[in-house]
Tab-separated table of C-alpha atoms in Angstrom:
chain	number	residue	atom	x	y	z
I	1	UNK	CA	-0.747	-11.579	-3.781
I	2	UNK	CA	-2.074	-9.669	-0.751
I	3	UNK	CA	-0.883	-6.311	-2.204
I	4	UNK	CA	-2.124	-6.591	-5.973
I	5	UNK	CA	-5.433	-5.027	-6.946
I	6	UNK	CA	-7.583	-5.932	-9.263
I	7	UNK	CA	-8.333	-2.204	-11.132
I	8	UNK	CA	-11.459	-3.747	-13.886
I	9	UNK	CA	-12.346	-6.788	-15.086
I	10	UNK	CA	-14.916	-7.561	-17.887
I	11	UNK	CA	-15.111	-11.084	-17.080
I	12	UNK	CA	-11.503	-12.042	-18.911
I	13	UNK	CA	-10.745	-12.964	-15.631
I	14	UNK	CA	-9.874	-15.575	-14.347
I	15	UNK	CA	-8.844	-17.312	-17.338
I	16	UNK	CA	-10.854	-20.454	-17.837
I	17	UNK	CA	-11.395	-23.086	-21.068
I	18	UNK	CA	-8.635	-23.523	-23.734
I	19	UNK	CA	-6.595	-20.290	-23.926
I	20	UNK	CA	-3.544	-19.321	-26.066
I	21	UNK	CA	-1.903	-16.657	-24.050
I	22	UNK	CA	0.554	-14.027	-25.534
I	23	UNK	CA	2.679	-12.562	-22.816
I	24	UNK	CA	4.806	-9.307	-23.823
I	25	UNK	CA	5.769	-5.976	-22.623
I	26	UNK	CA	9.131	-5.078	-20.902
I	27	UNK	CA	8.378	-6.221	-17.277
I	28	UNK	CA	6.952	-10.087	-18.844
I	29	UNK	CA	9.939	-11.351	-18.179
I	30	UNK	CA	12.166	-8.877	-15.908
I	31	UNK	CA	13.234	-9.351	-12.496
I	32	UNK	CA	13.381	-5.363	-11.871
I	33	UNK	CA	9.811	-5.667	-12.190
I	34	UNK	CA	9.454	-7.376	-9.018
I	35	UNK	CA	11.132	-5.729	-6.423
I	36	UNK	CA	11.765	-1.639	-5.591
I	37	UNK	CA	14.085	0.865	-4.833
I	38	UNK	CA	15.744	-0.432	-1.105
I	39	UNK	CA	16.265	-3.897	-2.620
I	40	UNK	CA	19.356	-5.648	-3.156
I	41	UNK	CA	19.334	-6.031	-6.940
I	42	UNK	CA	17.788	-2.224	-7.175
I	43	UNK	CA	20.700	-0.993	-4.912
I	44	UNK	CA	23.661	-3.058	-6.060
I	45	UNK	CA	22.536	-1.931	-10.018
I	46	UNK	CA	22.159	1.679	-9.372
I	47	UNK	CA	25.006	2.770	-6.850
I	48	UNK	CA	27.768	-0.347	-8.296
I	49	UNK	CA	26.583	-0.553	-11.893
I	50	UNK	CA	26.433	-4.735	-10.935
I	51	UNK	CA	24.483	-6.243	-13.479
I	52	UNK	CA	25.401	-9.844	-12.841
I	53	UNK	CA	24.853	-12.549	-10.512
I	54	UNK	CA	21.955	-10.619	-8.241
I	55	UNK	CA	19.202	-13.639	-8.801
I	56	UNK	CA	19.935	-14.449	-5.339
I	57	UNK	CA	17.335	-15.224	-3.423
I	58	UNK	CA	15.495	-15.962	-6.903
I	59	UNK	CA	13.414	-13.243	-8.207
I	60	UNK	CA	10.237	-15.212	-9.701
I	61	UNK	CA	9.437	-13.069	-13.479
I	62	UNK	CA	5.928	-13.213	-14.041
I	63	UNK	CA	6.453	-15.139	-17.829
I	64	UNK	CA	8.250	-17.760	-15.277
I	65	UNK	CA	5.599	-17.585	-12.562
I	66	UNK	CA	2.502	-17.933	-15.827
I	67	UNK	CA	4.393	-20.946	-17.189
I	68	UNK	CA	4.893	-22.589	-13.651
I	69	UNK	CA	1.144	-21.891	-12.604
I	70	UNK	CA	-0.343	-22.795	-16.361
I	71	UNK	CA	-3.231	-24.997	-16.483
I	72	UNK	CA	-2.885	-27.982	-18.838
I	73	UNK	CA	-5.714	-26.862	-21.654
I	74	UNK	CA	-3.188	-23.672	-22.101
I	75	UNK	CA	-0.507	-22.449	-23.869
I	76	UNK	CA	1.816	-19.054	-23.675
I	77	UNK	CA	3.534	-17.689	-26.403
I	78	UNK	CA	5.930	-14.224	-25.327
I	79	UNK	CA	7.711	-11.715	-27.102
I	80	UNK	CA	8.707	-8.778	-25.392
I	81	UNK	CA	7.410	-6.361	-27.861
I	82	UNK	CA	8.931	-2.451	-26.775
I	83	UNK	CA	11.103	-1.174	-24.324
I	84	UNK	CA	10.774	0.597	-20.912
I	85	UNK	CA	11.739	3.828	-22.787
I	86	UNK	CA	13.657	4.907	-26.276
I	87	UNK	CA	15.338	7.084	-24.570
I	88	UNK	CA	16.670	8.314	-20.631
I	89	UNK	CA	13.947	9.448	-18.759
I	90	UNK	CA	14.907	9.796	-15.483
I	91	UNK	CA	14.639	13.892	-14.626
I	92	UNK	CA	18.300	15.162	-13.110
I	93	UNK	CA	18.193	16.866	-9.870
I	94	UNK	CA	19.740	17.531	-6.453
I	95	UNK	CA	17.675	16.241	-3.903
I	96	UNK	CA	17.643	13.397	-1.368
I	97	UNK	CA	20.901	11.447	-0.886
I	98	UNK	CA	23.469	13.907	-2.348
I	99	UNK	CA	25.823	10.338	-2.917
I	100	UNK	CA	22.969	9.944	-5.879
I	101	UNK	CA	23.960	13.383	-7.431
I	102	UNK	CA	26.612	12.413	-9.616
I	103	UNK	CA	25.277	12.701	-13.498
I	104	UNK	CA	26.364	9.080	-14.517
I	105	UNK	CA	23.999	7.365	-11.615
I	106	UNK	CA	21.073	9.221	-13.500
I	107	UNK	CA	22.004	9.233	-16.909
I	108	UNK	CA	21.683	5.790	-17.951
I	109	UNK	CA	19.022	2.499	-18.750
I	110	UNK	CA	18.711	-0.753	-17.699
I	111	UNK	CA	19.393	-3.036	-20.278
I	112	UNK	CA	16.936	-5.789	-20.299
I	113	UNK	CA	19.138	-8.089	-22.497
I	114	UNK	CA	16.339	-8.792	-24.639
I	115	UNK	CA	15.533	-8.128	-28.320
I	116	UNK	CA	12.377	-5.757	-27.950
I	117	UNK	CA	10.581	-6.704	-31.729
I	118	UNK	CA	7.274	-4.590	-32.029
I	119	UNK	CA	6.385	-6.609	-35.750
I	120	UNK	CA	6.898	-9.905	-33.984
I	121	UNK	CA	4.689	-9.002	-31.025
I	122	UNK	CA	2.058	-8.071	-32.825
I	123	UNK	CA	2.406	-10.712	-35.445
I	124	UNK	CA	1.837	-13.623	-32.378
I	125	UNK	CA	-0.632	-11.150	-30.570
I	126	UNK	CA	-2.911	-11.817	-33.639
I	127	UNK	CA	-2.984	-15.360	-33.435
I	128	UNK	CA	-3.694	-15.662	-29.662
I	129	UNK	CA	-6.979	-15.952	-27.479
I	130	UNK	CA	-5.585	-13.090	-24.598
I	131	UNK	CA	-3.274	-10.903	-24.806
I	132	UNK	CA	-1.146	-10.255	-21.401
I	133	UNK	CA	0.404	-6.731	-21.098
I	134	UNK	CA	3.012	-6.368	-18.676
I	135	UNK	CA	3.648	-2.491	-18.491
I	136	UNK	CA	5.144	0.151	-15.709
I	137	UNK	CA	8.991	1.261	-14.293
I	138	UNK	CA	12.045	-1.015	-13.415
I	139	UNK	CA	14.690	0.869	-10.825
I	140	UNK	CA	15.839	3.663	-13.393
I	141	UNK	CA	12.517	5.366	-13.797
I	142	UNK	CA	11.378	4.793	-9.999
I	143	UNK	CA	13.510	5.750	-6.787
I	144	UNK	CA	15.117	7.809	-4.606
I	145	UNK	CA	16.350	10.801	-7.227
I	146	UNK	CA	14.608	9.635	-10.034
I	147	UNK	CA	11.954	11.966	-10.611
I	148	UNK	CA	10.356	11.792	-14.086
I	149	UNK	CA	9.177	14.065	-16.534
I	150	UNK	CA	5.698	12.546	-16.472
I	151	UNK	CA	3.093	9.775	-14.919
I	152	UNK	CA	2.009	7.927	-17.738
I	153	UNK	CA	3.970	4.745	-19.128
I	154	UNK	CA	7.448	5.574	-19.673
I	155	UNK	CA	8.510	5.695	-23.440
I	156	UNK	CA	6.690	4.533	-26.280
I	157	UNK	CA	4.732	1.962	-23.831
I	158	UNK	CA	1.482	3.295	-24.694
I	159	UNK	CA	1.215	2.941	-28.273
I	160	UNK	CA	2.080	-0.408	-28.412
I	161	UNK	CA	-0.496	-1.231	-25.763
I	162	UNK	CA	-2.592	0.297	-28.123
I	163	UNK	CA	-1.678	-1.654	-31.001
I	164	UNK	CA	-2.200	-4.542	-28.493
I	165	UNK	CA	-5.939	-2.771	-28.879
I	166	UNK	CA	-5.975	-2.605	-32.265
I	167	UNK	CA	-5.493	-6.585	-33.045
I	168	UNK	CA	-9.329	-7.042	-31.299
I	169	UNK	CA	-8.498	-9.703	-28.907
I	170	UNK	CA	-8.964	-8.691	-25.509
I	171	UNK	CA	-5.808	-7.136	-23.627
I	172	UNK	CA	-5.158	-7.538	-19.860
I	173	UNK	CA	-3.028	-4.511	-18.911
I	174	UNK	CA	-0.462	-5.506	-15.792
I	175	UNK	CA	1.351	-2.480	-14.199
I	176	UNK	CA	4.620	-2.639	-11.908
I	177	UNK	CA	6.274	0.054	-10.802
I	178	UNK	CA	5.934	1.901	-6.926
I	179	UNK	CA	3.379	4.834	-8.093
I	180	UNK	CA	0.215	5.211	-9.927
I	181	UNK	CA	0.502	5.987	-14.006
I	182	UNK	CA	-1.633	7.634	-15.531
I	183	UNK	CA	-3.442	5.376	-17.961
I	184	UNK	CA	-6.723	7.398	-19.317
I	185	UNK	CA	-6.179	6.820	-22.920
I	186	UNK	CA	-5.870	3.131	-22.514
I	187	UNK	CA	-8.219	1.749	-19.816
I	188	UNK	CA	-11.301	2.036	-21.438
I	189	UNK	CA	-10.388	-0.165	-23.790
I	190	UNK	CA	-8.556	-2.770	-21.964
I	191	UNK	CA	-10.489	-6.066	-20.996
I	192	UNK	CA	-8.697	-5.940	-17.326
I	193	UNK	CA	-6.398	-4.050	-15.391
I	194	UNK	CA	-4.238	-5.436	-12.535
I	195	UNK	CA	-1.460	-3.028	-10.296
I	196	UNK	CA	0.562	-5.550	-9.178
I	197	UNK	CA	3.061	-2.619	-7.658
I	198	UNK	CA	6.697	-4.448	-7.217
I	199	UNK	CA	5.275	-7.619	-5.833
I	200	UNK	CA	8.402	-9.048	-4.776
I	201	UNK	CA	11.042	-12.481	-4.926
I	202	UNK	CA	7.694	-14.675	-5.710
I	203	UNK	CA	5.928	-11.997	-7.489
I	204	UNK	CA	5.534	-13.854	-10.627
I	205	UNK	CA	4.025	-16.318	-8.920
I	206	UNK	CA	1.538	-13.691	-7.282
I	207	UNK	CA	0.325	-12.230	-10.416
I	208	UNK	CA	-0.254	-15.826	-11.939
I	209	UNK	CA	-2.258	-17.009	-9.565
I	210	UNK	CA	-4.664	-14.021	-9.798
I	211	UNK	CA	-4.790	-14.575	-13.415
I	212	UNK	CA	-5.476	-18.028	-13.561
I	213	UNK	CA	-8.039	-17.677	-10.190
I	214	UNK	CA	-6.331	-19.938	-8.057
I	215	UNK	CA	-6.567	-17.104	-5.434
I	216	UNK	CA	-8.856	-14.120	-5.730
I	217	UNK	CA	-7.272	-10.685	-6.021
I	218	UNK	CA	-8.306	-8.770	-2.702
I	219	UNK	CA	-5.929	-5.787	-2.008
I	220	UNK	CA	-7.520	-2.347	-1.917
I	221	UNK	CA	-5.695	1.117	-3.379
I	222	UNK	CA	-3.758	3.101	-0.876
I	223	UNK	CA	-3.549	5.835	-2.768
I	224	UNK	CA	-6.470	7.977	-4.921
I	225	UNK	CA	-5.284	6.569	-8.808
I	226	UNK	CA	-5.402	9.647	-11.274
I	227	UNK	CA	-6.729	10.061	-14.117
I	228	UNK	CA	-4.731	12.683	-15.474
I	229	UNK	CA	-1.172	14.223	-14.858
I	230	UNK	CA	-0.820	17.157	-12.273
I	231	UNK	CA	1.666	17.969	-9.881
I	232	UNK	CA	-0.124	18.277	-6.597
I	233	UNK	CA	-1.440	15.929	-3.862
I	234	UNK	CA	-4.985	14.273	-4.627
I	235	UNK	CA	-6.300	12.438	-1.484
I	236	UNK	CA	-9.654	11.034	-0.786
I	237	UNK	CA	-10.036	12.772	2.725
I	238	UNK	CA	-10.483	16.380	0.713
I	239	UNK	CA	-14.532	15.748	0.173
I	240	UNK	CA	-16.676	12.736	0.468
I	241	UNK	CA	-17.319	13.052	-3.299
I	242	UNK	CA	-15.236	11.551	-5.857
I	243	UNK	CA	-12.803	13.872	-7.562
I	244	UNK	CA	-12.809	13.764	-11.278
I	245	UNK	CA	-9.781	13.402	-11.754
I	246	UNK	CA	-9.187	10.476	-9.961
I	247	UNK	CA	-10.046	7.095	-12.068
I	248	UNK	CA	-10.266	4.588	-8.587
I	249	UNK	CA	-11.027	5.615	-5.118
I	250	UNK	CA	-8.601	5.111	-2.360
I	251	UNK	CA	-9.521	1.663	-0.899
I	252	UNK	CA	-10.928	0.701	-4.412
I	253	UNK	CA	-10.188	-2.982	-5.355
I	254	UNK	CA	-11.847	-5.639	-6.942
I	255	UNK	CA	-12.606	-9.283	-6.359
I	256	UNK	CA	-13.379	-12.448	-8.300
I	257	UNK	CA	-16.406	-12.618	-5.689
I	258	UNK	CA	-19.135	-10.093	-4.527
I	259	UNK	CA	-19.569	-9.145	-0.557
I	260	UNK	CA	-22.740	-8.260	1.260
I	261	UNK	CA	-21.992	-6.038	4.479
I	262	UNK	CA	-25.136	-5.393	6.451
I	263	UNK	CA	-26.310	-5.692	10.557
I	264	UNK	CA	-23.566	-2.794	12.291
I	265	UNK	CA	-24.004	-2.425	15.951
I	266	UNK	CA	-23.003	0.488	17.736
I	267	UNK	CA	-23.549	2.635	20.814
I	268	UNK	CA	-25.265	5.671	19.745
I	269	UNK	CA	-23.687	7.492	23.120
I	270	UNK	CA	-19.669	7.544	24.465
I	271	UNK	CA	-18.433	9.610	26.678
I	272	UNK	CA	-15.521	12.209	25.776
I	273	UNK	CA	-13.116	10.217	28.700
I	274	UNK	CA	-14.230	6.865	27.692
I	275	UNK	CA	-11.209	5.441	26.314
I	276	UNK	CA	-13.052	3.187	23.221
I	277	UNK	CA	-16.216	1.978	22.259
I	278	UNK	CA	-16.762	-0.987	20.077
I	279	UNK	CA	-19.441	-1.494	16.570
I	280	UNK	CA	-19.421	-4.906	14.905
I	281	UNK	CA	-21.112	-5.855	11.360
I	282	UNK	CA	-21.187	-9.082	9.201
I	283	UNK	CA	-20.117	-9.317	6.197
I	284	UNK	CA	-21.175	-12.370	3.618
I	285	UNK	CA	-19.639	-13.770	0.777
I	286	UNK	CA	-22.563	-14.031	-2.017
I	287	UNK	CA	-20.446	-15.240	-4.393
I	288	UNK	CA	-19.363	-18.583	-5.535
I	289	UNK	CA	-15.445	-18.605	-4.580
I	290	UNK	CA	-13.516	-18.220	-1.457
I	291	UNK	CA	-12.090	-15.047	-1.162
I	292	UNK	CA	-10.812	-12.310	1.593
I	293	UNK	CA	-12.501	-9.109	1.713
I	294	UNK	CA	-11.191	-5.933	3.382
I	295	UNK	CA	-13.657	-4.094	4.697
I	296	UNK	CA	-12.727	-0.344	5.918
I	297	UNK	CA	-14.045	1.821	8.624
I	298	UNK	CA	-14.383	5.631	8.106
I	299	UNK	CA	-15.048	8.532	10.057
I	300	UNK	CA	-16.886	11.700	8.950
I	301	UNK	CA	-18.127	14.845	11.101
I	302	UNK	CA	-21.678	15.254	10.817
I	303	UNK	CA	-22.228	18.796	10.364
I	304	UNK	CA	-19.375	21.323	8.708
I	305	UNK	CA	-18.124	23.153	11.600
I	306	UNK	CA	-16.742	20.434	13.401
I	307	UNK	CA	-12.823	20.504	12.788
I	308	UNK	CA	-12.058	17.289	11.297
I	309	UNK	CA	-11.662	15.805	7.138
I	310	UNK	CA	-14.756	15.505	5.344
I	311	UNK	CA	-13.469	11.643	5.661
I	312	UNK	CA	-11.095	9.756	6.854
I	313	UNK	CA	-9.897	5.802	7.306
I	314	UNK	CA	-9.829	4.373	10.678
I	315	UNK	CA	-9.449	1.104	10.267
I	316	UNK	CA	-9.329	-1.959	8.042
I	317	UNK	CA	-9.851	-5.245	8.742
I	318	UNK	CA	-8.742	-8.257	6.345
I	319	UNK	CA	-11.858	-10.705	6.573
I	320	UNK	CA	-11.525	-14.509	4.658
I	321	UNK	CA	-14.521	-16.259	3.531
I	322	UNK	CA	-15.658	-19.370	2.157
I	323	UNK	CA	-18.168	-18.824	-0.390
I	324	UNK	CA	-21.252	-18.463	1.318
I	325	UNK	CA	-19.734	-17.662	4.791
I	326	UNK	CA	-20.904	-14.873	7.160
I	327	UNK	CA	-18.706	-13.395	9.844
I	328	UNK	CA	-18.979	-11.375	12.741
I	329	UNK	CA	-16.209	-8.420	12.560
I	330	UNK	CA	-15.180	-6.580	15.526
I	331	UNK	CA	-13.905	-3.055	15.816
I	332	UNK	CA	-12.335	-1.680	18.717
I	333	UNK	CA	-12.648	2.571	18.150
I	334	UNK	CA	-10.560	4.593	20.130
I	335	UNK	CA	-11.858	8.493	21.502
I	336	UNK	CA	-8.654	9.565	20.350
I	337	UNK	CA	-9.511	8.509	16.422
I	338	UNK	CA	-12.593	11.448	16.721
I	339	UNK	CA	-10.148	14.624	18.007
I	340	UNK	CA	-8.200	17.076	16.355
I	341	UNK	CA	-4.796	18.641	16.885
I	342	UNK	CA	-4.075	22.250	17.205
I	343	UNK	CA	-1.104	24.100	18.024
I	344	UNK	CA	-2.070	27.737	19.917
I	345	UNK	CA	1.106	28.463	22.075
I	346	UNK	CA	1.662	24.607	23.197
I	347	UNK	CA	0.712	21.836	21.008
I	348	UNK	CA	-2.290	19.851	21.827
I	349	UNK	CA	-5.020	16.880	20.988
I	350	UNK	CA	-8.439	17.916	21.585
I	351	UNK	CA	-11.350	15.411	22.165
I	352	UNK	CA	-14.876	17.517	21.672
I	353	UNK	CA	-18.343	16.677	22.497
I	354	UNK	CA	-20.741	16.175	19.142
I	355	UNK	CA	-22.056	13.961	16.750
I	356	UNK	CA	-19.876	11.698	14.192
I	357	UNK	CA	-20.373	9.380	11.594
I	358	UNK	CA	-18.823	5.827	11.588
I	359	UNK	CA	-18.973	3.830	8.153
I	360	UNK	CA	-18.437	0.909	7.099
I	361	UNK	CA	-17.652	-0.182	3.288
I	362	UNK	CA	-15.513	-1.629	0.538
I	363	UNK	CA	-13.841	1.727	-0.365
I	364	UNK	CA	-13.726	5.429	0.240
I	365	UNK	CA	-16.150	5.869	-2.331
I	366	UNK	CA	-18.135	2.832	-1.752
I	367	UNK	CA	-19.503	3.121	2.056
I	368	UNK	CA	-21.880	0.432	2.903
I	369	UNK	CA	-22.827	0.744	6.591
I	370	UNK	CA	-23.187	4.305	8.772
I	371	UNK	CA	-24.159	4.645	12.339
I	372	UNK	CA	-24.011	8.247	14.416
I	373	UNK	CA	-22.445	8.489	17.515
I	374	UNK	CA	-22.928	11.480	20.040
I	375	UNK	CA	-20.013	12.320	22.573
I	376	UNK	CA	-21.234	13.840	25.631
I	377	UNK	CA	-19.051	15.810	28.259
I	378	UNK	CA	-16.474	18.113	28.109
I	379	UNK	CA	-13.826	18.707	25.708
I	380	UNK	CA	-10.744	16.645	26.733
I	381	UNK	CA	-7.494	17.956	26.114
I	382	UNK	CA	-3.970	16.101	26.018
I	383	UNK	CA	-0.527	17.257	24.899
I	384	UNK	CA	-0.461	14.035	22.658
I	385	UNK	CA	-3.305	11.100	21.538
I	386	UNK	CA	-2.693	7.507	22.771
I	387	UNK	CA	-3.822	5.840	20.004
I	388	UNK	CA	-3.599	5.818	16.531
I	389	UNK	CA	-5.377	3.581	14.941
I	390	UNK	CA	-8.669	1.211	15.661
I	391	UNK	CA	-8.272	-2.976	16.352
I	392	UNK	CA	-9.873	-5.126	14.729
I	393	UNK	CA	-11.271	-9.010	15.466
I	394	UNK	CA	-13.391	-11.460	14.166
């Protein structure tokens, strides 16, 4: 549940009261949802064609993991509505393992073993309260050599999400799959969106407890989530501003609980040779369930010329609070986190006297807390940094 982020929410969820839930979409009630690429069902299907007896350890679906979790005052009705894709997908091409370049391992689906009835969907989507979406890739259309031709959902996925739409009751949209897709024409009108990435053996389980608020969803993006198609890298650390073409930040996530981050301590001086120097905030949960809350540390340069990303994560730290609770959290910053490498004849890590910016907040895009710190001295220089990455403590 750790990994699974919480993309919008209207207020659908959690589900509370007397709900009829439909449940459809090709990963409802598919194992290959669940788990990716370097798994044993994954590997055994694509380089042995096994499609038989791989539910071992279980693999938890999340149609299983809703029923298991279901409050009493609900019910869940499921059809599975389309396909993963009418037809192959998966884009042919030598690269990676050159075992995987043979032209049957490509061309070919996964056959859920299901009966995918669009009319029958639809007819049970109008009688329900909710309508749960369960959208994305199984191990065909994500992988080592599978490369396809696009980012949004594979086949005809999203037109029947928006038929989903069209009925009028509210539609929560639940991706798998081990990449952003693209979802722009969609979103806007869907009541919630959850990436539950492949989740794993209990990942059924996962998703239904986010769904029915036994846990709150608290994971964060690792990646900047597009809004549109395009074949180049989009990362966060390009410009402190928000690219428009990216619909959540890196380190976006939502929670079923709001967090107030406020009182950061720092040193306003280090030295260039000091190995660390510490800052501490609190964070507070304001809201009225228990929840965890990562909060992120970022560093910026504070004036152009200084040879670093316009941002850049340092550190994370998972915090868990009982509604109402205030902690202390601790960050251990390493010198090493502020240099730069360069590469003039030999290799090197450089350490430079000069003012940076430490902040503190709930995403890239959503920074909180920021202090200034000025590095005095000289400009160290090592062949290679010590340390990577900042610690964290509570």
């Amino acid at each position: 549940s750790q990994s699974i982020v919480l993309l919008k929410n209207n207020g659908i969820l959690p589900f509370k009261g007397n709900k009829h839930i439909f449940v459809t979409g090709p990963n409802a009630n598919s194992m290959w949802a669940m788990c990716g690429d370097y798994s044993f069902p994954s590997m055994s299907y694509f380089w042995k064609g096994i499609t038989d007896d791989l539910d071992h350890p279980h693999i938890v679906r999340l149609l299983e993991g809703m029923i298991d979790r279901m409050p009493n005052n609900m019910a869940i009705n499921y059809s599975r509505g389309c396909d993963w894709t009418e037809e192959i997908e998966t884009k042919y091409s030598e690269g990676g393992d050159q075992r995987a370049w043979e032209y049957k391992l490509l061309h070919r689906k996964v056959d859920s073993g299901e009966i995918a009835n669009r009319e029958e969907a639809l007819s049970m989507a109008e009688e329900a309260d909710v309508i749960v979406a369960a959208m994305g890739e199984n191990v065909m259309l994500c992988g080592e050599n599978r490369d396809r031709k696009g980012l949004r959902l594979p086949g005809s996925q999203e037109q029947f999400v928006e038929s989903l739409i069209a009925t009028g009751k509210p539609v929560v949209l639940v991706m798998f799959g081990g990449r952003a897709q693209v979802i722009s024409n969609i979103a806007d009108n869907c009541a919630a969106i959850i990436q539950a990435w492949y989740p794993g053996e209990e990942g059924g389980h996962a998703v239904a407890d986010i769904l029915y608020g036994n846990i709150s969803p608290s994971a964060k993006l690792c990646v900047s989530y597009p809004n549109v198609e395009l074949n180049e890298p989009l990362c966060y650390n390009t410009s402190v501003s928000q690219d428009s073409r990216v619909a959540w930040p890196f380190g976006y996530g939502l929670s079923y609980t709001s967090f107030k981050y406020d009182n950061m301590k720092m040193d306003s001086e280090a030295k260039t040779t000091d190995e660390s120097f510490t800052l501490s905030f609190d964070v507070t949960n304001t809201g009225r369930m228990d929840a965890d809350e990562i909060a992120q540390l970022y560093l910026s340069p504070a004036t152009a010329t200084q040879n670093l990303r316009p941002i850049q994560l340092q550190g994370f730290a998972r915090v868990s609070l009982k509604a109402g609770e205030t902690k202390t959290v601790k960050i251990k910053v390493f010198t090493d986190q502020l240099g730069y490498y360069t590469h003039s004849g030999s290799r090197q890590w450089n350490i430079a006297p000069g003012r940076y910016l430490l902040k503190v907040g709930s995403s890239s895009q959503d920074i909180r807390l920021t202090r200034t710190l000025t590095l005095t001295g000289e400009k160290v220089v090592k062949p290679i940094r010590d340390n990577y990455f900042s610690v964290s403590s509570e």
